[in-house]
Short mmCIF file of C-alpha atoms in Angstrom, two decimals:
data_model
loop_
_atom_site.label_atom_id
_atom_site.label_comp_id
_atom_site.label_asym_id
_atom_site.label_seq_id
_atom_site.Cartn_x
_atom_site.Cartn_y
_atom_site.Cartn_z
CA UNK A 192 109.38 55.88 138.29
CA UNK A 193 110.45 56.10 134.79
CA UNK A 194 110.90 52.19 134.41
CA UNK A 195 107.35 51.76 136.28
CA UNK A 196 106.01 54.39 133.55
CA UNK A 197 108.06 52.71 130.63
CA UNK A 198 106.24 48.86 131.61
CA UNK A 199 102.61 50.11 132.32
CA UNK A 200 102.91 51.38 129.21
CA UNK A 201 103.75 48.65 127.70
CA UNK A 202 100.96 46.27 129.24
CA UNK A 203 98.36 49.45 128.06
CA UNK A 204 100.00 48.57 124.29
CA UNK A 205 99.90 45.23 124.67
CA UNK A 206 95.97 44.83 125.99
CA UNK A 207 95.23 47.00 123.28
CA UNK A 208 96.92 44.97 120.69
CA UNK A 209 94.91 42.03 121.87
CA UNK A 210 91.68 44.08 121.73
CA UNK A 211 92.44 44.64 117.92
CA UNK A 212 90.75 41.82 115.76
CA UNK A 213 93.97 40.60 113.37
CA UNK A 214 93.96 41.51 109.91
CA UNK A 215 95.30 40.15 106.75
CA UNK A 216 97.79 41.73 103.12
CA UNK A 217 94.51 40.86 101.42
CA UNK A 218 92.65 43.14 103.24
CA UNK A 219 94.96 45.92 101.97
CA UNK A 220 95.59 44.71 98.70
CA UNK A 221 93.16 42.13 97.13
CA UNK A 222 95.02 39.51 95.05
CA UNK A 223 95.63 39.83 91.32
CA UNK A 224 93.08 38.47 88.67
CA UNK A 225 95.86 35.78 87.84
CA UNK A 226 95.80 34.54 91.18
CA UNK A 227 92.31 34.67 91.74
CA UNK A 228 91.23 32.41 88.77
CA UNK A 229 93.87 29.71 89.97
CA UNK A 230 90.87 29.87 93.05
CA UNK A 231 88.52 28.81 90.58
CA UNK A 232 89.73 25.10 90.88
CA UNK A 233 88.97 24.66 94.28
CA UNK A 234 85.56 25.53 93.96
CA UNK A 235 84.97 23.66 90.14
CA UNK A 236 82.02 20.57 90.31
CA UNK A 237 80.09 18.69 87.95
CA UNK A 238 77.43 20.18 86.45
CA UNK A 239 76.40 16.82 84.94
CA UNK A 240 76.24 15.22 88.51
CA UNK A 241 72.32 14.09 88.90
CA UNK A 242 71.26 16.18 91.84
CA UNK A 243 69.39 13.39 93.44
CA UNK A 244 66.36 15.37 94.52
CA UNK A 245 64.86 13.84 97.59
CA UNK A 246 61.47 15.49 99.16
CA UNK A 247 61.09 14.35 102.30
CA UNK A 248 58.11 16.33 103.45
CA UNK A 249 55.99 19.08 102.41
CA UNK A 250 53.51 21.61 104.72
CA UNK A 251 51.28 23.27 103.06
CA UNK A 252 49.38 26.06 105.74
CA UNK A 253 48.47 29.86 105.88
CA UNK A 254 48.95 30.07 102.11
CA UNK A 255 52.32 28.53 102.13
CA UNK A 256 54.77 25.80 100.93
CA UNK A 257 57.47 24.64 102.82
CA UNK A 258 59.18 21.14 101.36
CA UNK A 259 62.26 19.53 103.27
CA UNK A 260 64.39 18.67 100.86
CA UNK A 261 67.59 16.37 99.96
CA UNK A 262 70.27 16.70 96.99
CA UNK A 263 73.45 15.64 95.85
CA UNK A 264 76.29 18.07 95.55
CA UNK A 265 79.53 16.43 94.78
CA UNK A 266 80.14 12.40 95.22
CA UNK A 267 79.30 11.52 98.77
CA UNK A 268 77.91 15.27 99.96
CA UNK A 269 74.29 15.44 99.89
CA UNK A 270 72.79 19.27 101.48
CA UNK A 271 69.49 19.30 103.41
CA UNK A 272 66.85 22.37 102.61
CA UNK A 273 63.88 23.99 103.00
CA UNK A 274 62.58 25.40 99.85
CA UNK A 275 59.72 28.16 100.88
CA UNK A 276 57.04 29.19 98.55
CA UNK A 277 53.57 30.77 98.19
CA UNK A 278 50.72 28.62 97.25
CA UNK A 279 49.08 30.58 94.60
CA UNK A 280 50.16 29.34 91.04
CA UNK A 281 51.93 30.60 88.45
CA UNK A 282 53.18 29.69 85.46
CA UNK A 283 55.98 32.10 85.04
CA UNK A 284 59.28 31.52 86.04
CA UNK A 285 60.34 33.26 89.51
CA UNK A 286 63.22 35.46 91.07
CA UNK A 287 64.05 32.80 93.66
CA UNK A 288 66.77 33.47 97.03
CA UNK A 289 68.97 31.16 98.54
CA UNK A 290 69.31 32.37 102.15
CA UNK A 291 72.52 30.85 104.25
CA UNK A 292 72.21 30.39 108.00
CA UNK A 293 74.75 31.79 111.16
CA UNK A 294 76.68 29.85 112.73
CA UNK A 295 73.74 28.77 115.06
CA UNK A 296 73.65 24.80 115.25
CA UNK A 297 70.14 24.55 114.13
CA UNK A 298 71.86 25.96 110.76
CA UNK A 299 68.42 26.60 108.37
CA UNK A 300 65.84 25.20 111.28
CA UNK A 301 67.28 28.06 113.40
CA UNK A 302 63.99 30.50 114.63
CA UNK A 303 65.61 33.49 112.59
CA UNK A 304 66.38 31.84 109.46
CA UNK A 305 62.98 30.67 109.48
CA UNK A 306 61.82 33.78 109.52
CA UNK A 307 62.90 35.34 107.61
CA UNK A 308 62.68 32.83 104.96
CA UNK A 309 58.77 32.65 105.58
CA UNK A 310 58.62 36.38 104.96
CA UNK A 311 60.54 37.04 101.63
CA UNK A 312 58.99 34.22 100.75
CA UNK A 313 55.66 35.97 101.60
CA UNK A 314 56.96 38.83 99.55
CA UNK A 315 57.23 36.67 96.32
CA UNK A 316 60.65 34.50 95.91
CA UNK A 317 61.27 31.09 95.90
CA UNK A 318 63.51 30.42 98.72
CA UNK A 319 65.71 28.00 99.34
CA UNK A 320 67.49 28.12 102.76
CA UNK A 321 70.13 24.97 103.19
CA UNK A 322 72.23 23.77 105.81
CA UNK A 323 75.78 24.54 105.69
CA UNK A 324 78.20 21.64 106.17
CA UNK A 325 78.68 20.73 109.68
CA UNK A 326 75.53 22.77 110.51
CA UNK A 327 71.60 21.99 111.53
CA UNK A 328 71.34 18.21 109.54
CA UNK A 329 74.76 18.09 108.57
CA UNK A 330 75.95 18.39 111.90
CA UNK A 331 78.78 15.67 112.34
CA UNK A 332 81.61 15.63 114.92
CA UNK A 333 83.77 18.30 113.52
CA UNK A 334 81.20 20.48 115.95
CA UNK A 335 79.22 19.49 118.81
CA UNK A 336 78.71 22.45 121.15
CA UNK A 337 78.69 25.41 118.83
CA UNK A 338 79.96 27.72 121.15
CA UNK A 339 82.18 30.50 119.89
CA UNK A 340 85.50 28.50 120.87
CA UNK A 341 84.39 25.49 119.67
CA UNK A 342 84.14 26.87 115.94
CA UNK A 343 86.76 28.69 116.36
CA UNK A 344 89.19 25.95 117.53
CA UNK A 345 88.06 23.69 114.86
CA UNK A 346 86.74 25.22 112.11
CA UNK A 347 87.66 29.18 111.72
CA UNK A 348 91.01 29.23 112.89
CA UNK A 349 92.18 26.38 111.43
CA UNK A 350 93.34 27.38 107.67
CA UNK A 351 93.31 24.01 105.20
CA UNK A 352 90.06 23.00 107.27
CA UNK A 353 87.88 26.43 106.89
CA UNK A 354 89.39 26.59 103.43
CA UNK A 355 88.38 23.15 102.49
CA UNK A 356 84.52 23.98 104.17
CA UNK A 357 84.51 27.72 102.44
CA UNK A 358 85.21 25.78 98.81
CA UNK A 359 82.41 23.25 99.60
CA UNK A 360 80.17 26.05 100.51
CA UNK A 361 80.41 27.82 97.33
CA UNK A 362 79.58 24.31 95.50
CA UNK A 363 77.02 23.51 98.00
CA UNK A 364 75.45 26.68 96.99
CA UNK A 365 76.15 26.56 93.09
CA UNK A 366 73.92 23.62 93.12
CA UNK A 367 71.23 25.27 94.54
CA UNK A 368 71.08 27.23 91.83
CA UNK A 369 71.13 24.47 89.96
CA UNK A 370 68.34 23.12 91.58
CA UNK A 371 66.41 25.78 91.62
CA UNK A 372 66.92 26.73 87.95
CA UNK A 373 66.34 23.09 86.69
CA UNK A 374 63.50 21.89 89.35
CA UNK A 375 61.90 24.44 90.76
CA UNK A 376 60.96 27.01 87.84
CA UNK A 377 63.17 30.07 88.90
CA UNK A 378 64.65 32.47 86.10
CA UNK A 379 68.17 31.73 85.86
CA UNK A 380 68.67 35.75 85.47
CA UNK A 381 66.47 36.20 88.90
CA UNK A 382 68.06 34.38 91.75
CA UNK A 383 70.25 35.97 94.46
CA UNK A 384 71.66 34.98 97.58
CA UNK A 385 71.47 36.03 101.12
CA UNK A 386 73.10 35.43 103.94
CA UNK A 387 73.08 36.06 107.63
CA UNK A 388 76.22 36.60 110.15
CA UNK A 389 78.91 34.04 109.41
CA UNK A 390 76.59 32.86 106.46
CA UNK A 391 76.81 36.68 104.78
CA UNK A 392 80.67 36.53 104.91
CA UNK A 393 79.97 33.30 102.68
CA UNK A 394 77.44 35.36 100.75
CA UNK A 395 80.36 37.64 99.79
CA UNK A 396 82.96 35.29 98.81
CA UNK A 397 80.12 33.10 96.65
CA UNK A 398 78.98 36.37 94.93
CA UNK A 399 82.39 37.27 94.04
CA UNK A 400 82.88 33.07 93.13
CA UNK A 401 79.70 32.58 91.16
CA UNK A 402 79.05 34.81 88.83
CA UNK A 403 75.19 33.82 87.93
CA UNK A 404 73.89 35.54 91.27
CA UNK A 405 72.39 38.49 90.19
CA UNK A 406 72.29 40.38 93.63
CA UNK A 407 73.86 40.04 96.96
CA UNK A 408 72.56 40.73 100.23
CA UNK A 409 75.43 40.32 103.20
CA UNK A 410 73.70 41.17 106.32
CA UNK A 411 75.74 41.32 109.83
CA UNK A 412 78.98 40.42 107.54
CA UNK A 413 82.65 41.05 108.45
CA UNK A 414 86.26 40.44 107.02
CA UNK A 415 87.22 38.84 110.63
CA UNK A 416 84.93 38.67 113.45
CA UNK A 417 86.32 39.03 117.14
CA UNK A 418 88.16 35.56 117.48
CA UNK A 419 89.39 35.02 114.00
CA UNK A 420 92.94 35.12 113.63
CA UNK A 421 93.76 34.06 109.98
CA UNK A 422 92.43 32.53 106.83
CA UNK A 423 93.73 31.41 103.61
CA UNK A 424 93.74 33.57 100.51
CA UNK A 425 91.32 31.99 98.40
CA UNK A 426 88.31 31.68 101.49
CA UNK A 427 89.64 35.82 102.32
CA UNK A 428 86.05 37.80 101.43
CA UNK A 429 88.53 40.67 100.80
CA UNK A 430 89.46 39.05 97.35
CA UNK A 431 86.16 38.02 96.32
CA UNK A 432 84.00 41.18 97.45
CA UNK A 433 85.43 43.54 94.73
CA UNK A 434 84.49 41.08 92.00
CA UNK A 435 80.74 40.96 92.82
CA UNK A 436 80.02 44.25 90.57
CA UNK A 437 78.33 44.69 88.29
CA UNK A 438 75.84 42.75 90.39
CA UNK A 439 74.36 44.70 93.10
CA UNK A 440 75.89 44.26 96.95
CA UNK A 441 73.75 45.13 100.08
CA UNK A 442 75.04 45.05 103.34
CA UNK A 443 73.39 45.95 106.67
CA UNK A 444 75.38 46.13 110.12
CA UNK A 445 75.25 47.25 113.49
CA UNK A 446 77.36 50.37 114.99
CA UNK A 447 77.13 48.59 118.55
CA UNK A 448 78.23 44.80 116.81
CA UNK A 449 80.78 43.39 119.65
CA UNK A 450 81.60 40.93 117.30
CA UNK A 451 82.23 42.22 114.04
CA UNK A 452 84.09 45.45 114.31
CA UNK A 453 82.77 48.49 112.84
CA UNK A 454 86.02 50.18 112.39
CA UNK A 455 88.69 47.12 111.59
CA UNK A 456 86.70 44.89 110.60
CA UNK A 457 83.88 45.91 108.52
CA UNK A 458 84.63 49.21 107.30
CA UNK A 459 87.99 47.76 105.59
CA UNK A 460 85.81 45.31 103.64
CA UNK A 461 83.62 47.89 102.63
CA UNK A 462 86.43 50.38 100.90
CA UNK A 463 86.69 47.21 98.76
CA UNK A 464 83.20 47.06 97.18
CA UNK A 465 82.77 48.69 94.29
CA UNK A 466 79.53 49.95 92.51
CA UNK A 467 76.64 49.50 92.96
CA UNK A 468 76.51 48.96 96.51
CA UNK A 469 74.76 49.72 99.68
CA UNK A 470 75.71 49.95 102.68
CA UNK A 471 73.11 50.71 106.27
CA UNK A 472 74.80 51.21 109.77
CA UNK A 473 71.96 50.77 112.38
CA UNK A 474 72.16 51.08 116.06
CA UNK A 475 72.13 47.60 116.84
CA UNK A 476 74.45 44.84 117.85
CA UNK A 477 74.83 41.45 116.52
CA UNK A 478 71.41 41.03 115.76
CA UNK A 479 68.81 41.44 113.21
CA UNK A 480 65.67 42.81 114.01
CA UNK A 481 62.12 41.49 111.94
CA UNK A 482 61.88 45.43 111.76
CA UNK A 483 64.56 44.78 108.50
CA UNK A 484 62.47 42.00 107.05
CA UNK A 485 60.46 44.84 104.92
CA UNK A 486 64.01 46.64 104.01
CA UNK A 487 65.52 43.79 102.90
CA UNK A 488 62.72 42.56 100.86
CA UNK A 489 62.23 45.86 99.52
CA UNK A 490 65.90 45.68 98.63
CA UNK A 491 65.74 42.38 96.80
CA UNK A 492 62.73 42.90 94.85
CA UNK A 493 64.28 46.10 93.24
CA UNK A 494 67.37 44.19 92.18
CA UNK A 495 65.43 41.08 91.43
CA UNK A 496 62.98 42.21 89.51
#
């Protein structure tokens, strides 16, 4: 009996080991500031590089401006977008967003993201919403499918290659501010980012990366999310999510989220946020509700301002 006891036991242990999402030393103890500016070279470009800009088609309807757009990053990477705007003209310079998909495969042409860009939009940024690489344009045949094991097999779980996409991210994104600063009118001391799902956990490490985003909005963001099972130090959220004050850090997530834990997960990343930050638990899953639009607008136009 005691040996039957002894190996139940042990397969109770061992299912709820597996039911733990992994974690990471980072997660306990953020690296040093001597490490984290050898990061910097990873995610370095050319400021000089011509951006290219390409307009490939503009809608104007209902009072709005959406172009399709084109531009260079770094040599041979060019990142599709869709830059939202109201109609009405201005001549001042505006706070301006750039908002960063899920891990959908429509990437910024996903029914969400569209959205919700069309709505802060509405409520008076410039918004640029862009495909992440391998995502919506960009797709290629690092991922086909998009199901959950796909990206996991190929991208997330796989260290040197979700480090080398995390560092083109943060460039990717460092030249839409760029773009928008140099082409598009926004105040260089008004644009913030935003992102959605896997694209806020890329929100966190770019605000912590790029220090000219003057507020960041993670929504549905995680350290890990339910099949992660390691990442490199330099694309770890935990190192870069401390260094985003003294800019402002918003963060909404769901108590009922079956794929970004409340308790190991997101919690954790949280302790590591320092002021001023805030954080909203809602009683929700893995989803964002247009019932947020307004809050997260509201949010962004208080910081942005």
């Amino acid at each position: 009996m005691r040996i039957r006891t002894i190996a139940v036991l042990l397969v109770l242990n061992a299912a709820t080991a597996m039911a733990q999402p992994p974690s990471d030393r980072w997660l306990v103890k953020p690296v040093d500031d001597r490490t984290f500016a050898a990061f910097k070279s990873f995610y370095t470009y050319d400021h000089n590089l011509p951006l290219d800009l390409k307009l490939l088609e503009r809608d104007t309807a209902g009072g709005m401006s959406i172009q399709h757009l084109s531009y260079t990053s770094t040599p041979g990477i060019r990142v599709t977008a869709r830059a939202y705007s109201t109609t009405s003209g201005s001549s001042q310079r505006r706070a301006a967003l750039i908002v960063l998909h899920g891990g959908g495969g429509p990437g910024k042409d996903g029914a969400g993201i569209k959205a919700v860009s069309d709505y802060l939009a509405r409520a008076g940024f410039l918004v640029l919403a862009i495909d992440m690489q391998f995502f919506g344009e960009r797709a290629s045949d690092v991922l086909t499918s998009f199901t959950e094991a796909e990206k996991h097999d190929k991208l997330y779980n796989q260290p040197a290659a979700h480090l080398a996409w995390v560092m083109q991210t943060i460039k990717d994104v460092g030249r839409g501010y760029d773009l928008l600063v140099s082409s598009m009118d926004a105040d260089p001391k008004r644009v913030g980012i935003a992102g959605f799902s896997r694209g806020a956990v890329m929100a966190t490490i770019i605000g912590g990366a790029d220090q000219r985003f003057a507020a960041v909005a993670a929504l549905l963001g995680t350290h890990f999310d339910a099949l992660e099972k390691a990442h490199e130090a330099a694309a770890c959220p935990a190192n870069y999510v401390g260094r985003i004050s003294p800019r402002p850090l918003f963060m909404i997530n769901g108590e009922n989220d079956s794929d970004h834990f409340r308790n190991e997960a997101v919690l954790p990343l949280q302790r590591l946020a320092k002021d001023p930050k805030e954080f909203v638990w809602l009683p929700m899953g893995h989803t964002m509700p247009r019932e947020e639009f307004p809050r997260i607008a509201s949010w962004l136009q208080t910081k942005l301002r």
